[in-house]
């Protein structure tokens, strides 16, 4: 049995930025690292990158830090890692993503990003596993996120907070990624609520409105990262073609398998990008 915990973010009167500052102070105390320079959220398939970008100096079970959720699955501990890169940068590696479909509200979804910003990080790298709409993408292809369409009908911003999202996914960082791997394609990421995959009709809708990638994360996190003033790089691992683009039904097992097969290559790519930042 997982113990039920109260989360300060769930109190409507709580200031989520105060909670993030508390979390950042706890991370600084636990790691002895007063400031981090960059942060990465590692989604399905990207986990090995943590070992390649540098030396992990500290690993913290995420649920020990204020505002982070208890693990969604029993036996699954999400971690926060502090990594020292060869050129002396400090990276906060977030291996504990709270998804919107878990139903805990958008504050919890973006808490890791706000905490990363509060630790001092000015670059936020968001990665995920996702479905592809371009037919020539094959499972295992990493792609850059060029823009997004937020289909959750929700926002991490509260009240009349108007934030510009032009160039949300930094052109500079996408160019830098392509200087490492010129073959990187890019596309518009559509965040669906999930946790079900799309119907073929929904995938056609996403395609018609300009989408190329379908997933269940990242867009809400990117908005919060921009609000916090961070420069954002988004990367999707295409683990499957979206429903109806591929003729066979989607299976979670195949998605996991594609992620495993691609993990070494895309993690090495991500480590090279971090080294070039
Ligand atoms: I991995 O096809 C992965 N995540 N919404 N659709 C959505 N999320 C995904 C998919 C997909 N594949």
PDB file of N, CA and C in Angstrom, residues 46 125-129 142-145 169 177 184 213 218 233-237 266 269-270 273:
ATOM      1  N   UNK A  46      14.300   7.894 -22.847  1.00  0.00           N
ATOM      2  CA  UNK A  46      15.410   8.848 -22.712  1.00  0.00           C
ATOM      3  C   UNK A  46      16.226   8.643 -21.437  1.00  0.00           C
ATOM      4  N   UNK A 125      15.142  21.182 -20.791  1.00  0.00           N
ATOM      5  CA  UNK A 125      15.043  20.204 -21.876  1.00  0.00           C
ATOM      6  C   UNK A 125      13.933  19.224 -21.527  1.00  0.00           C
ATOM      7  N   UNK A 126      12.899  19.201 -22.350  1.00  0.00           N
ATOM      8  CA  UNK A 126      11.735  18.345 -22.113  1.00  0.00           C
ATOM      9  C   UNK A 126      11.741  17.230 -23.149  1.00  0.00           C
ATOM     10  N   UNK A 127      11.752  15.993 -22.695  1.00  0.00           N
ATOM     11  CA  UNK A 127      11.740  14.864 -23.623  1.00  0.00           C
ATOM     12  C   UNK A 127      10.526  13.976 -23.338  1.00  0.00           C
ATOM     13  N   UNK A 128      10.129  13.231 -24.341  1.00  0.00           N
ATOM     14  CA  UNK A 128       8.980  12.332 -24.168  1.00  0.00           C
ATOM     15  C   UNK A 128       9.029  11.227 -25.209  1.00  0.00           C
ATOM     16  N   UNK A 129       8.202  10.222 -24.989  1.00  0.00           N
ATOM     17  CA  UNK A 129       7.904   9.239 -26.022  1.00  0.00           C
ATOM     18  C   UNK A 129       6.558   9.621 -26.601  1.00  0.00           C
ATOM     19  N   UNK A 142      14.133  10.031 -33.167  1.00  0.00           N
ATOM     20  CA  UNK A 142      13.998  11.223 -32.319  1.00  0.00           C
ATOM     21  C   UNK A 142      13.690  12.437 -33.191  1.00  0.00           C
ATOM     22  N   UNK A 143      12.793  13.296 -32.735  1.00  0.00           N
ATOM     23  CA  UNK A 143      12.462  14.512 -33.492  1.00  0.00           C
ATOM     24  C   UNK A 143      12.411  15.714 -32.555  1.00  0.00           C
ATOM     25  N   UNK A 144      12.711  16.863 -33.114  1.00  0.00           N
ATOM     26  CA  UNK A 144      12.637  18.111 -32.349  1.00  0.00           C
ATOM     27  C   UNK A 144      11.192  18.600 -32.327  1.00  0.00           C
ATOM     28  N   UNK A 145      10.779  19.165 -31.221  1.00  0.00           N
ATOM     29  CA  UNK A 145       9.462  19.802 -31.153  1.00  0.00           C
ATOM     30  C   UNK A 145       9.638  21.256 -31.596  1.00  0.00           C
ATOM     31  N   UNK A 169       9.549  26.918 -28.278  1.00  0.00           N
ATOM     32  CA  UNK A 169      10.620  25.919 -28.397  1.00  0.00           C
ATOM     33  C   UNK A 169      11.758  26.601 -29.164  1.00  0.00           C
ATOM     34  N   UNK A 177      20.823  21.712 -31.760  1.00  0.00           N
ATOM     35  CA  UNK A 177      20.608  20.257 -31.828  1.00  0.00           C
ATOM     36  C   UNK A 177      20.915  19.743 -33.239  1.00  0.00           C
ATOM     37  N   UNK A 184      18.064  15.461 -37.822  1.00  0.00           N
ATOM     38  CA  UNK A 184      16.905  15.622 -36.925  1.00  0.00           C
ATOM     39  C   UNK A 184      15.768  16.353 -37.630  1.00  0.00           C
ATOM     40  N   UNK A 213       3.023  15.274 -34.102  1.00  0.00           N
ATOM     41  CA  UNK A 213       3.402  14.384 -32.994  1.00  0.00           C
ATOM     42  C   UNK A 213       2.224  14.374 -32.024  1.00  0.00           C
ATOM     43  N   UNK A 218       4.375  17.394 -21.831  1.00  0.00           N
ATOM     44  CA  UNK A 218       5.252  18.409 -22.438  1.00  0.00           C
ATOM     45  C   UNK A 218       4.646  19.783 -22.700  1.00  0.00           C
ATOM     46  N   UNK A 233      14.051  23.400 -24.904  1.00  0.00           N
ATOM     47  CA  UNK A 233      14.298  22.460 -26.000  1.00  0.00           C
ATOM     48  C   UNK A 233      13.365  21.274 -25.786  1.00  0.00           C
ATOM     49  N   UNK A 234      12.615  20.908 -26.798  1.00  0.00           N
ATOM     50  CA  UNK A 234      11.709  19.764 -26.705  1.00  0.00           C
ATOM     51  C   UNK A 234      12.120  18.684 -27.694  1.00  0.00           C
ATOM     52  N   UNK A 235      12.154  17.452 -27.221  1.00  0.00           N
ATOM     53  CA  UNK A 235      12.524  16.315 -28.070  1.00  0.00           C
ATOM     54  C   UNK A 235      11.532  15.181 -27.848  1.00  0.00           C
ATOM     55  N   UNK A 236      11.021  14.629 -28.936  1.00  0.00           N
ATOM     56  CA  UNK A 236      10.140  13.459 -28.844  1.00  0.00           C
ATOM     57  C   UNK A 236      10.837  12.261 -29.455  1.00  0.00           C
ATOM     58  N   UNK A 237      10.712  11.149 -28.777  1.00  0.00           N
ATOM     59  CA  UNK A 237      11.080   9.881 -29.406  1.00  0.00           C
ATOM     60  C   UNK A 237       9.799   9.306 -30.001  1.00  0.00           C
ATOM     61  N   UNK A 266      19.543   7.621 -28.707  1.00  0.00           N
ATOM     62  CA  UNK A 266      18.975   8.951 -28.424  1.00  0.00           C
ATOM     63  C   UNK A 266      19.572   9.541 -27.151  1.00  0.00           C
ATOM     64  N   UNK A 269      22.770  11.077 -28.182  1.00  0.00           N
ATOM     65  CA  UNK A 269      22.460  12.340 -28.871  1.00  0.00           C
ATOM     66  C   UNK A 269      22.182  13.446 -27.854  1.00  0.00           C
ATOM     67  N   UNK A 270      21.350  13.141 -26.870  1.00  0.00           N
ATOM     68  CA  UNK A 270      20.985  14.150 -25.873  1.00  0.00           C
ATOM     69  C   UNK A 270      22.211  14.589 -25.070  1.00  0.00           C
ATOM     70  N   UNK A 273      24.111  17.035 -27.072  1.00  0.00           N
ATOM     71  CA  UNK A 273      23.440  18.346 -27.099  1.00  0.00           C
ATOM     72  C   UNK A 273      23.744  19.099 -25.804  1.00  0.00           C
TER      73      UNK A 273
END
